Amino acid sequence: MILLLTASVKLFLHHPEKMQLLLGYILQHAKTSNNLSLKKLASIYHYFLNNYNIAQKIIGT
């Protein structure tokens, strides 16, 4: 699931209009997961994605 989350975030940075709904769904499920690492990563990605320009610089390709 961590790989799916990471890949979805990277795809979102390239195609935000196509990935917004799917990424929202994945982030929602990741944040409610029992996997603590997945929860933390989802929270970090969500924080960065609130500012698209910063996210693109930090997470980008």
GROMACS .gro file of C-alpha atoms in nm:
model
   61
    1MET     CA    1   0.000   0.000   0.000
    2ILE     CA    2   0.294   0.233   0.065
    3LEU     CA    3   0.412   0.188  -0.293
    4LEU     CA    4   0.062   0.259  -0.424
    5LEU     CA    5   0.042   0.576  -0.215
    6THR     CA    6   0.384   0.699  -0.330
    7ALA     CA    7   0.314   0.623  -0.695
    8SER     CA    8  -0.024   0.797  -0.674
    9VAL     CA    9   0.131   1.111  -0.527
   10LYS     CA   10   0.394   1.122  -0.801
   11LEU     CA   11   0.129   1.074  -1.069
   12PHE     CA   12  -0.081   1.346  -0.907
   13LEU     CA   13   0.208   1.591  -0.943
   14HIS     CA   14   0.212   1.526  -1.319
   15HIS     CA   15  -0.163   1.487  -1.380
   16PRO     CA   16  -0.351   1.649  -1.091
   17GLU     CA   17  -0.689   1.665  -1.264
   18LYS     CA   18  -0.683   1.293  -1.346
   19MET     CA   19  -0.549   1.174  -1.009
   20GLN     CA   20  -0.729   1.398  -0.759
   21LEU     CA   21  -1.022   1.168  -0.687
   22LEU     CA   22  -0.813   0.850  -0.675
   23LEU     CA   23  -0.544   1.004  -0.456
   24GLY     CA   24  -0.809   1.138  -0.218
   25TYR     CA   25  -0.952   0.789  -0.185
   26ILE     CA   26  -0.608   0.634  -0.126
   27LEU     CA   27  -0.510   0.901   0.130
   28GLN     CA   28  -0.838   0.851   0.316
   29HIS     CA   29  -0.782   0.477   0.345
   30ALA     CA   30  -0.415   0.518   0.433
   31LYS     CA   31  -0.497   0.757   0.718
   32THR     CA   32  -0.739   0.504   0.870
   33SER     CA   33  -0.504   0.208   0.827
   34ASN     CA   34  -0.370   0.003   1.117
   35ASN     CA   35  -0.022   0.035   0.964
   36LEU     CA   36   0.148   0.318   1.154
   37SER     CA   37   0.411   0.377   0.883
   38LEU     CA   38   0.139   0.412   0.621
   39LYS     CA   39  -0.056   0.655   0.840
   40LYS     CA   40   0.251   0.872   0.895
   41LEU     CA   41   0.342   0.874   0.527
   42ALA     CA   42  -0.014   0.966   0.429
   43SER     CA   43  -0.009   1.254   0.675
   44ILE     CA   44   0.324   1.380   0.541
   45TYR     CA   45   0.205   1.363   0.180
   46HIS     CA   46  -0.122   1.534   0.271
   47TYR     CA   47   0.070   1.814   0.444
   48PHE     CA   48   0.295   1.869   0.141
   49LEU     CA   49   0.010   1.847  -0.108
   50ASN     CA   50  -0.168   2.136   0.064
   51ASN     CA   51   0.096   2.351  -0.105
   52TYR     CA   52   0.133   2.214  -0.458
   53ASN     CA   53   0.448   2.413  -0.546
   54ILE     CA   54   0.639   2.294  -0.242
   55ALA     CA   55   0.522   1.937  -0.297
   56GLN     CA   56   0.645   1.943  -0.654
   57LYS     CA   57   0.991   2.058  -0.543
   58ILE     CA   58   1.022   1.807  -0.259
   59ILE     CA   59   0.840   1.500  -0.392
   60GLY     CA   60   0.864   1.563  -0.768
   61THR     CA   61   1.037   1.332  -1.008
   0.00000   0.00000   0.00000
